[in-house]
PDB file of C-alpha atoms in Angstrom:
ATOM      1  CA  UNK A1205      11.831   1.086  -4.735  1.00 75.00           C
ATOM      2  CA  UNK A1206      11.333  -1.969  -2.507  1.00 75.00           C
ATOM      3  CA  UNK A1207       8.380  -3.973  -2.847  1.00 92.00           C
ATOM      4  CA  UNK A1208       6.469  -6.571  -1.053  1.00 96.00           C
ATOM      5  CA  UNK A1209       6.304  -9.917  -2.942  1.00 96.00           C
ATOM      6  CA  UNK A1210       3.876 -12.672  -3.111  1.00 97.00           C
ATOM      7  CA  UNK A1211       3.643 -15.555  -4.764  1.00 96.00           C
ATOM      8  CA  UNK A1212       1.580 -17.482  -6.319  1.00 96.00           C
ATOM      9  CA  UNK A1213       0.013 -14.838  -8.459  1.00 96.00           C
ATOM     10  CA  UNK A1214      -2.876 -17.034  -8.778  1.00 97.00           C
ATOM     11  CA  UNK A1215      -4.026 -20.461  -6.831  1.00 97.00           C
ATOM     12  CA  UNK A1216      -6.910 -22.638  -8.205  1.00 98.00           C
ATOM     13  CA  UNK A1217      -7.937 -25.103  -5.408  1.00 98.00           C
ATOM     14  CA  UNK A1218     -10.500 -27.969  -4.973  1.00 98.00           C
ATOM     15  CA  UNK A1219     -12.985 -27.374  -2.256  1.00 98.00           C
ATOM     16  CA  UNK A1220     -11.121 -28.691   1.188  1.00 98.00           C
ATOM     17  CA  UNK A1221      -8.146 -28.576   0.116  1.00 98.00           C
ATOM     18  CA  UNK A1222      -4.943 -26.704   2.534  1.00 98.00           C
ATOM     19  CA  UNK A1223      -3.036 -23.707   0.474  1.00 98.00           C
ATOM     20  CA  UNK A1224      -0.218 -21.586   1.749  1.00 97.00           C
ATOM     21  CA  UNK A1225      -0.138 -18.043   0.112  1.00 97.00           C
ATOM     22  CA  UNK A1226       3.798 -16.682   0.853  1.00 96.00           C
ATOM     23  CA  UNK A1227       4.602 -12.862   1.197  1.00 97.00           C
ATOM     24  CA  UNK A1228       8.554 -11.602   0.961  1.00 95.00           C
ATOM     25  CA  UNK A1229       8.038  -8.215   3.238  1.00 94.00           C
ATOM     26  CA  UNK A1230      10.306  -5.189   2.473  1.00 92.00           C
ATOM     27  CA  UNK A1231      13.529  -5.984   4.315  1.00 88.00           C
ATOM     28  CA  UNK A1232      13.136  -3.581   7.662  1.00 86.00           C
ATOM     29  CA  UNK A1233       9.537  -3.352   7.819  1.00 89.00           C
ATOM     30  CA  UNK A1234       8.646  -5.099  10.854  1.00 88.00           C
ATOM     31  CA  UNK A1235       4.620  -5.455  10.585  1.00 92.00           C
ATOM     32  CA  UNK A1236       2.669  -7.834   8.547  1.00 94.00           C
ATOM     33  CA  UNK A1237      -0.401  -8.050   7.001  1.00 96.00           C
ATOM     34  CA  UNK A1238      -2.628  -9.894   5.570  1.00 98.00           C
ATOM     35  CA  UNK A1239      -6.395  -8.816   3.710  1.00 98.00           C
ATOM     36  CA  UNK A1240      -9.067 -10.223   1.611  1.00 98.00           C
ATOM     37  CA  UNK A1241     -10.929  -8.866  -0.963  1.00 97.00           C
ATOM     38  CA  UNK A1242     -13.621 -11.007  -2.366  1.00 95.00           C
ATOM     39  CA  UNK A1243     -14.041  -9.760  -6.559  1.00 87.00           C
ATOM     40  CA  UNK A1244     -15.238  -5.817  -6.395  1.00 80.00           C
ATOM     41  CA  UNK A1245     -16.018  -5.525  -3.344  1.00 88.00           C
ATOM     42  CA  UNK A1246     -14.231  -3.843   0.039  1.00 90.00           C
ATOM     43  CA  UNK A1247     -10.706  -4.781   1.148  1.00 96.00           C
ATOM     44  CA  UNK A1248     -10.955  -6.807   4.810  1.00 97.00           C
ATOM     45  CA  UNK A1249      -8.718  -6.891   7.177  1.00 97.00           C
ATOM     46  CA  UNK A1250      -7.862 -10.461   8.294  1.00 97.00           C
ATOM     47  CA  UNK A1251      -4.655  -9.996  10.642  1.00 97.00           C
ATOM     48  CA  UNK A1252      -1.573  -8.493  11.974  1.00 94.00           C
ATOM     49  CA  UNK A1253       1.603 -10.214  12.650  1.00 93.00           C
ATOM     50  CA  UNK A1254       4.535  -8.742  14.934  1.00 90.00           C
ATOM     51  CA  UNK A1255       7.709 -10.037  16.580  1.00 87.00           C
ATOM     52  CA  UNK A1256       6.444 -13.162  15.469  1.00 89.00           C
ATOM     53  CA  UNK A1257       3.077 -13.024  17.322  1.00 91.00           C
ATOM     54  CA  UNK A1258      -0.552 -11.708  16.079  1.00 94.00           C
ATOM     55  CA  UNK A1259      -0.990  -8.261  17.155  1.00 91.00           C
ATOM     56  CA  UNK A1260      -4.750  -7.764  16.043  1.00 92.00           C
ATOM     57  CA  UNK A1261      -6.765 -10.281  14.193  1.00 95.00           C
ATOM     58  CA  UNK A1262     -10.402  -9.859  12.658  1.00 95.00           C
ATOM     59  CA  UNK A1263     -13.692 -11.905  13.128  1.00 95.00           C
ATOM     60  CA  UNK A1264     -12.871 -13.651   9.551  1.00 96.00           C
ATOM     61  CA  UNK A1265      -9.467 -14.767  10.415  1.00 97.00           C
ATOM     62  CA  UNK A1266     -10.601 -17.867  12.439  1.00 95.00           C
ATOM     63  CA  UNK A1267      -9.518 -21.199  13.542  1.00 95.00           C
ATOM     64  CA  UNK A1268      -9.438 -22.186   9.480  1.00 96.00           C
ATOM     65  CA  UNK A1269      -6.512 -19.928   9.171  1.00 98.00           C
ATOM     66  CA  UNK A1270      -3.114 -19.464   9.966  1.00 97.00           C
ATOM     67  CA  UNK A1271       0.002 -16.489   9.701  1.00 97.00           C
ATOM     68  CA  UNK A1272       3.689 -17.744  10.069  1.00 94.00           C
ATOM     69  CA  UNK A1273       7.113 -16.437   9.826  1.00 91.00           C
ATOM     70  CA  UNK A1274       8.996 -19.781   9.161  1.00 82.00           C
ATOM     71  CA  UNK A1275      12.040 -18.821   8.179  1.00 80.00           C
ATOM     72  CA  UNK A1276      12.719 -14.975   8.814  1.00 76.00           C
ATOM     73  CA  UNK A1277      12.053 -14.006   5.505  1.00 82.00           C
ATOM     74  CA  UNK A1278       8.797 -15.661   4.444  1.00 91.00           C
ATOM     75  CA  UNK A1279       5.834 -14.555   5.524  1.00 95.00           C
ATOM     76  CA  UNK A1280       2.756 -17.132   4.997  1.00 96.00           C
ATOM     77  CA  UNK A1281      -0.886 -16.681   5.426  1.00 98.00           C
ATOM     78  CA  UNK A1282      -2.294 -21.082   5.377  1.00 98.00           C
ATOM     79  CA  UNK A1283      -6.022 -21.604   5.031  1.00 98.00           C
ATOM     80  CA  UNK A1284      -7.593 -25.023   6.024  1.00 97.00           C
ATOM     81  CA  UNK A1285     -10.068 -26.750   4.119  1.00 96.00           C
ATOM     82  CA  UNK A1286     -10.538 -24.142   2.068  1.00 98.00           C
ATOM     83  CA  UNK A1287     -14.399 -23.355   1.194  1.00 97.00           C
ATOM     84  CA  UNK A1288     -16.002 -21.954  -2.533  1.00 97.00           C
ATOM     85  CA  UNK A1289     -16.220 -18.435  -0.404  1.00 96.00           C
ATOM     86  CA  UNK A1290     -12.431 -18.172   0.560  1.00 97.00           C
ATOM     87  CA  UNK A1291     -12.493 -17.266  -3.090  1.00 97.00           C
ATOM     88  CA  UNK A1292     -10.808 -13.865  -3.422  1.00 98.00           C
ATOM     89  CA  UNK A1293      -7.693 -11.853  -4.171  1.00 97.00           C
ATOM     90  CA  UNK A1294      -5.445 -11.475  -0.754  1.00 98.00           C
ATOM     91  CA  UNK A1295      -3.447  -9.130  -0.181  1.00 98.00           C
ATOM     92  CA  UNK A1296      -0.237  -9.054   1.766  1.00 98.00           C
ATOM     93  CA  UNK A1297       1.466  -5.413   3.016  1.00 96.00           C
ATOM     94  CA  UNK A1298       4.202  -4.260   5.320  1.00 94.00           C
ATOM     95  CA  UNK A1299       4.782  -1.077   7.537  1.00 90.00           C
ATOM     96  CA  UNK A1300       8.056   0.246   8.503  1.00 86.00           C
ATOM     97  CA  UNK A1301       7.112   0.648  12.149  1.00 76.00           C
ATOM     98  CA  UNK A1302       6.670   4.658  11.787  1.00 72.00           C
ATOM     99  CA  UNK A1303       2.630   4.850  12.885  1.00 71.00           C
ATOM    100  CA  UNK A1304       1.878   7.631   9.878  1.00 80.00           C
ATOM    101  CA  UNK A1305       3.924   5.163   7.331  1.00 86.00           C
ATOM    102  CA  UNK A1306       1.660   3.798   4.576  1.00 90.00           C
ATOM    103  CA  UNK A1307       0.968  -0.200   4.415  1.00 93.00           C
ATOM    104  CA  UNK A1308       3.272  -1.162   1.080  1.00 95.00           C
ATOM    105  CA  UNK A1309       0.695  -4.053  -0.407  1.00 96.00           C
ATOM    106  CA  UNK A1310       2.383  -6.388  -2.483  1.00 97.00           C
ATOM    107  CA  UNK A1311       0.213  -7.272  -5.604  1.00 96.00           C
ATOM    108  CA  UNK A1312      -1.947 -10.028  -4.541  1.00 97.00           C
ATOM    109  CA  UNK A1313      -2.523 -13.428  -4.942  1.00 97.00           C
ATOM    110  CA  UNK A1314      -6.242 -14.913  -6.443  1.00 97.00           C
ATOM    111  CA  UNK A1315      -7.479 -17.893  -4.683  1.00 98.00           C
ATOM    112  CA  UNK A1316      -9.920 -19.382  -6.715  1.00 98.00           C
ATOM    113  CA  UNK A1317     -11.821 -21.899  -5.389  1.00 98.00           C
ATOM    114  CA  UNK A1318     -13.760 -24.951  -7.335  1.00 97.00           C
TER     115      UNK A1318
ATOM    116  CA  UNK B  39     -21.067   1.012  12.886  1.00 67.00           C
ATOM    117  CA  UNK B  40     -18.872   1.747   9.893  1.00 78.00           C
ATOM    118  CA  UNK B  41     -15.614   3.118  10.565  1.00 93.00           C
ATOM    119  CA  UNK B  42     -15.172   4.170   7.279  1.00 97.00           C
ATOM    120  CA  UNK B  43     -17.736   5.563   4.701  1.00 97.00           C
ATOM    121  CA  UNK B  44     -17.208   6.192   1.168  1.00 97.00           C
ATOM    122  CA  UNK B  45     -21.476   7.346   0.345  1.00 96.00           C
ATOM    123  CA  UNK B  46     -19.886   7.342  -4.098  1.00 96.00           C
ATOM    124  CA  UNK B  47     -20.250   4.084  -4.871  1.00 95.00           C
ATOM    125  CA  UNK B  48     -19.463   5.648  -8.948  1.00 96.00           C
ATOM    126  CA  UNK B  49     -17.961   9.171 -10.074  1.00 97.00           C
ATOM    127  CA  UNK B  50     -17.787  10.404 -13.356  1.00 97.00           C
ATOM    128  CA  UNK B  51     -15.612  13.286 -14.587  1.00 97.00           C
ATOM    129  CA  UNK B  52     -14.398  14.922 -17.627  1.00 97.00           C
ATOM    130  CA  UNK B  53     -10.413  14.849 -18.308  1.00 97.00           C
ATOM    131  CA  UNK B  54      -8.701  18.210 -16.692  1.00 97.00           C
ATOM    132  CA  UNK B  55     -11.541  18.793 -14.418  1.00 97.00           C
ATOM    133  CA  UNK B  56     -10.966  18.152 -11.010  1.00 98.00           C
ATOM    134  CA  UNK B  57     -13.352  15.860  -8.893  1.00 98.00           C
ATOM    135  CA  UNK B  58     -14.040  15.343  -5.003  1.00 98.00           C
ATOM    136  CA  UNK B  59     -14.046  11.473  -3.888  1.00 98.00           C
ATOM    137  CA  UNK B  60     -16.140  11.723  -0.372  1.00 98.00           C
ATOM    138  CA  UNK B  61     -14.797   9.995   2.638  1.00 98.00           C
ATOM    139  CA  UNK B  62     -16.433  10.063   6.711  1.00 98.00           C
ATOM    140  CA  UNK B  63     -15.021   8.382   9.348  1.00 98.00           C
ATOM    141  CA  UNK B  64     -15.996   7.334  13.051  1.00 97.00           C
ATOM    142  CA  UNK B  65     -12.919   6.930  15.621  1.00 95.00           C
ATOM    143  CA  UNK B  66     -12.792   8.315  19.216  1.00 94.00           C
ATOM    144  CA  UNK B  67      -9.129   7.642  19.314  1.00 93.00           C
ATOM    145  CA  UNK B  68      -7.401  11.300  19.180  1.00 93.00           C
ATOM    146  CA  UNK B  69      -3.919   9.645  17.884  1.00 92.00           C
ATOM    147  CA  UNK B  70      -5.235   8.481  13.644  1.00 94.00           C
ATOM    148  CA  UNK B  71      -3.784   8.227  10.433  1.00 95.00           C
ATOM    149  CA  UNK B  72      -6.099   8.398   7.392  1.00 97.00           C
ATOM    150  CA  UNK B  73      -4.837   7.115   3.785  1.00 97.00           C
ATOM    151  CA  UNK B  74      -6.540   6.934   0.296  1.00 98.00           C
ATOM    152  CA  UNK B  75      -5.177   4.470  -2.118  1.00 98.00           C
ATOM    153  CA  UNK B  76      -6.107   3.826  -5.295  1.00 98.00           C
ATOM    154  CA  UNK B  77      -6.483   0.220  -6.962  1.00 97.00           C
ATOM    155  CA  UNK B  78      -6.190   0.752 -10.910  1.00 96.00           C
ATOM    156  CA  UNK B  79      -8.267  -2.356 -13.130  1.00 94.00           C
ATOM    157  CA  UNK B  80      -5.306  -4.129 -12.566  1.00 93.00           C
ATOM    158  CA  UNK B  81      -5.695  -5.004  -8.996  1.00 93.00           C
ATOM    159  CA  UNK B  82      -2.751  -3.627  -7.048  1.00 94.00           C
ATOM    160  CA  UNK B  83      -3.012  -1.167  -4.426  1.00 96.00           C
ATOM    161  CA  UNK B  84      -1.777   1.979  -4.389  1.00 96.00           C
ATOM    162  CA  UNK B  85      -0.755   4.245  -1.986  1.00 96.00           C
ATOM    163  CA  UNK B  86      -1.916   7.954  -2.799  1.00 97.00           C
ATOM    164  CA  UNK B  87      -2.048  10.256   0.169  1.00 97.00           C
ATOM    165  CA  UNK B  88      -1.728  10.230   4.135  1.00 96.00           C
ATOM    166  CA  UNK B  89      -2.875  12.733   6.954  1.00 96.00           C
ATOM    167  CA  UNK B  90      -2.679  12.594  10.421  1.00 94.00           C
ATOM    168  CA  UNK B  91      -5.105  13.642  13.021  1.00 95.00           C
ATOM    169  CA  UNK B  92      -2.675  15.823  14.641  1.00 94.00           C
ATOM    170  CA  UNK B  93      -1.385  17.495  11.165  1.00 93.00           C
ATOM    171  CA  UNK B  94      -2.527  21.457  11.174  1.00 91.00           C
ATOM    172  CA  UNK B  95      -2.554  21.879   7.257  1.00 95.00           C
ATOM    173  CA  UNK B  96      -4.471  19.430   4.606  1.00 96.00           C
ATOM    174  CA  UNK B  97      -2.229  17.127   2.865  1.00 97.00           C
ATOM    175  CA  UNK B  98      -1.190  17.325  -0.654  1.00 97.00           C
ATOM    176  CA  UNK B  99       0.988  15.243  -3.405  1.00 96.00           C
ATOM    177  CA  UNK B 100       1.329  16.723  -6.702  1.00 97.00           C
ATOM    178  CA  UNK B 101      -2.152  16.401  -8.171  1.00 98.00           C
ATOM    179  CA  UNK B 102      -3.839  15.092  -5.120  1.00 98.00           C
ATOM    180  CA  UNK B 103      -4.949  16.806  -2.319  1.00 98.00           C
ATOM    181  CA  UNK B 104      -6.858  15.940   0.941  1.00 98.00           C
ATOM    182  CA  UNK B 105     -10.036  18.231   2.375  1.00 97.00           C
ATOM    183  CA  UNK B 106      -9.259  17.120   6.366  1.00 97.00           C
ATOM    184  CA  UNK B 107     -11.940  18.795   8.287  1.00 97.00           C
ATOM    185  CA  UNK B 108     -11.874  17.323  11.566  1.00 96.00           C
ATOM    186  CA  UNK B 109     -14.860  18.825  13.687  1.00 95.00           C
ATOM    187  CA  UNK B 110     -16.857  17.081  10.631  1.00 96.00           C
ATOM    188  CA  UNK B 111     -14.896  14.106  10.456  1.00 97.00           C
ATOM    189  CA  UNK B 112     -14.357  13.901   6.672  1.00 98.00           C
ATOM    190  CA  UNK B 113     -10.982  13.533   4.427  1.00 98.00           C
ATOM    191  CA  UNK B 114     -12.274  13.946   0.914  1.00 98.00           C
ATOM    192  CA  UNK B 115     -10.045  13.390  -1.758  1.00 98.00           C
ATOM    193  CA  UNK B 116      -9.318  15.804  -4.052  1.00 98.00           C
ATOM    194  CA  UNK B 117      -7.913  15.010  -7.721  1.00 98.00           C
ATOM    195  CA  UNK B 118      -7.062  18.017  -9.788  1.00 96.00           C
ATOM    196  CA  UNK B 119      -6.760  17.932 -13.451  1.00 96.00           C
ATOM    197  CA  UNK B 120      -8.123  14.843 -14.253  1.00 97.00           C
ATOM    198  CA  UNK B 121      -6.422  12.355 -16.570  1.00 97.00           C
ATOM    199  CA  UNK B 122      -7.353   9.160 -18.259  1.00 97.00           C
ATOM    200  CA  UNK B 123      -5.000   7.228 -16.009  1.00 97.00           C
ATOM    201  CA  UNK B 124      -7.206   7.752 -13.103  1.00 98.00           C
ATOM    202  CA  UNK B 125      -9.887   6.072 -13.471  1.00 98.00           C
ATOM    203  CA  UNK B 126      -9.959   3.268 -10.979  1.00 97.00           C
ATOM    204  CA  UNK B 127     -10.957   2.174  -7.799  1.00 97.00           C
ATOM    205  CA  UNK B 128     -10.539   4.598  -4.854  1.00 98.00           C
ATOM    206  CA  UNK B 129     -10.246   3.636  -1.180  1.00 98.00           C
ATOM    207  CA  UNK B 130     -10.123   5.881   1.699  1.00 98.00           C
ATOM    208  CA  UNK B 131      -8.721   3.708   4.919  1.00 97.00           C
ATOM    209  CA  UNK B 132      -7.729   4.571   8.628  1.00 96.00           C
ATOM    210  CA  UNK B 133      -5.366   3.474  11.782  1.00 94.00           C
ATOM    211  CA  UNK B 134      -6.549   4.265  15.183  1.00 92.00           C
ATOM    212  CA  UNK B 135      -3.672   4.453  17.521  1.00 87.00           C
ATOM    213  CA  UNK B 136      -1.133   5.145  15.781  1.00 81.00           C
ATOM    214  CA  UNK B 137       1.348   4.845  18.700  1.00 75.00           C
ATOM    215  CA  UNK B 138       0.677   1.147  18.733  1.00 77.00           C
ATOM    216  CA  UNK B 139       2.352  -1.612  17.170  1.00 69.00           C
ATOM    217  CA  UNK B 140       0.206  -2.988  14.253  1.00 77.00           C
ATOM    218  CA  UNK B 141      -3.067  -2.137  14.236  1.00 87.00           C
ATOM    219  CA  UNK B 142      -5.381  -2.918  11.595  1.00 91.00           C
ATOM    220  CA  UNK B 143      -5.819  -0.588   8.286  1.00 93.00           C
ATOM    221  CA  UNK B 144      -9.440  -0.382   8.171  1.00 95.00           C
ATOM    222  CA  UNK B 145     -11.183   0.323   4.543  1.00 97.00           C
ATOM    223  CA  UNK B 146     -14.181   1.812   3.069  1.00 97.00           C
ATOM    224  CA  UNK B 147     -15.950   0.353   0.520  1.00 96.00           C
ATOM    225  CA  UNK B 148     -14.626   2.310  -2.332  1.00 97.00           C
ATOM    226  CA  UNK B 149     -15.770   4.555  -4.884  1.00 97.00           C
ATOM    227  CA  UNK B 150     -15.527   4.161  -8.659  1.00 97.00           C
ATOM    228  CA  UNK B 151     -13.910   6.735 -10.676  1.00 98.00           C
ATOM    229  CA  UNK B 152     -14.218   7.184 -14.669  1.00 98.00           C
ATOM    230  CA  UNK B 153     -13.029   9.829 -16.807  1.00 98.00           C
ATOM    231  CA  UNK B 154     -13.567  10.248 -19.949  1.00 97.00           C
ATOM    232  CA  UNK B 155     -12.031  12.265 -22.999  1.00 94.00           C
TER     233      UNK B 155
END
């Protein structure tokens, strides 16, 4: 079955430092996502990406971050000067386009800040 | 306002009993899809069961099963038979308007499951 794959598995980042966290959707799913969940606690919605534009973005996804689709394939979720809070496992997932299709999460990446 | 409440924050059940995982949610959108997944000690997420607001009979996938009463707004999960392998984090989620490109899956806060031998 296809999956959705990010990469790294697990970032460890000084405080103010820029990472990129990169996604590989499932090849004809056409809507990306990206969420946060800080260690045992809900999953958050951060943003939605579509025909290369944001289609819905929450109050946490501001000016320190950033969604992409460089290359067609990719897709990348870059946060700014990253802070000891942005610590957390994101998640990216994917949708087909069919509005009851599940979100396919890929298996996360853990951003640890120090 | 919470759009999604999950009131369990821990559930404990016996293996081969089944168990009820509560879920409410707030939308005044008529056109919604609600999911539960389930994320395992391991961390990945899971997808377990869909139903949509317009679907006349309650969803079901082998051992799961979703209670969809919509007057009351609640889709409670239903596991039957328990097994060792479910214990885990469960999330019930939704998507208001569904006929719209890309709108936001929108979780509760979980609820803890154990079971024990």
């Amino acid at each position: 079955e296809p999956e959705v794959t990010q990469t790294p598995s697990h970032q460890v980042t000084q405080m103010g430092q820029e990472v990129i966290l990169r996604c590989v959707p499932i090849s004809n799913h056409l809507y990306f996502y990206w969420y946060r969940q800080i260690l045992g606690q809900k999953v958050e919605f951060l943003v939605s990406f579509y025909n290369n534009e944001i289609s819905e973005k929450s109050e946490i996804f501001d000016d320190q971050f950033s969604v992409e689709r460089p290359d067609g394939s990719n897709f990348t979720l870059k946060i700014r000067s990253t802070k000891l809070e942005d610590s957390a496992m994101y998640f990216c997932a994917t949708l087909s386009g069919d509005g009851g299709s599940p979100l396919h999460f890929g298996n996360g990446t853990r951003l640890t800040v120090t | 306002a919470q759009k999604i409440t999950q009131t369990q924050p821990g559930m404990f059940v016996q293996e081969k009993e089944a168990v009820t995982l509560d879920c409410t949610y707030d939308t005044s959108d008529p056109s919604y899809g609600l999911f539960w997944y389930k994320q395992p000690s391991s961390g990945e997420m899971i997808f377990l069961i869909y139903q949509g607001s317009y679907d006349q009979q309650n969803a079901t996938e082998g051992r799961y099963s979703l209670n969809f009463q919509k007057a009351r707004k609640s889709a409670n999960l239903v596991i039957s038979a328990s097994q060792l392998g479910d214990s885990a984090m469960y999330f019930c989620a939704m998507r208001e308007g569904l006929n719209q490109a890309g709108t936001a899956l929108i979780f509760g806060k979980g609820t803890t499951l154990s079971v024990s031998s």
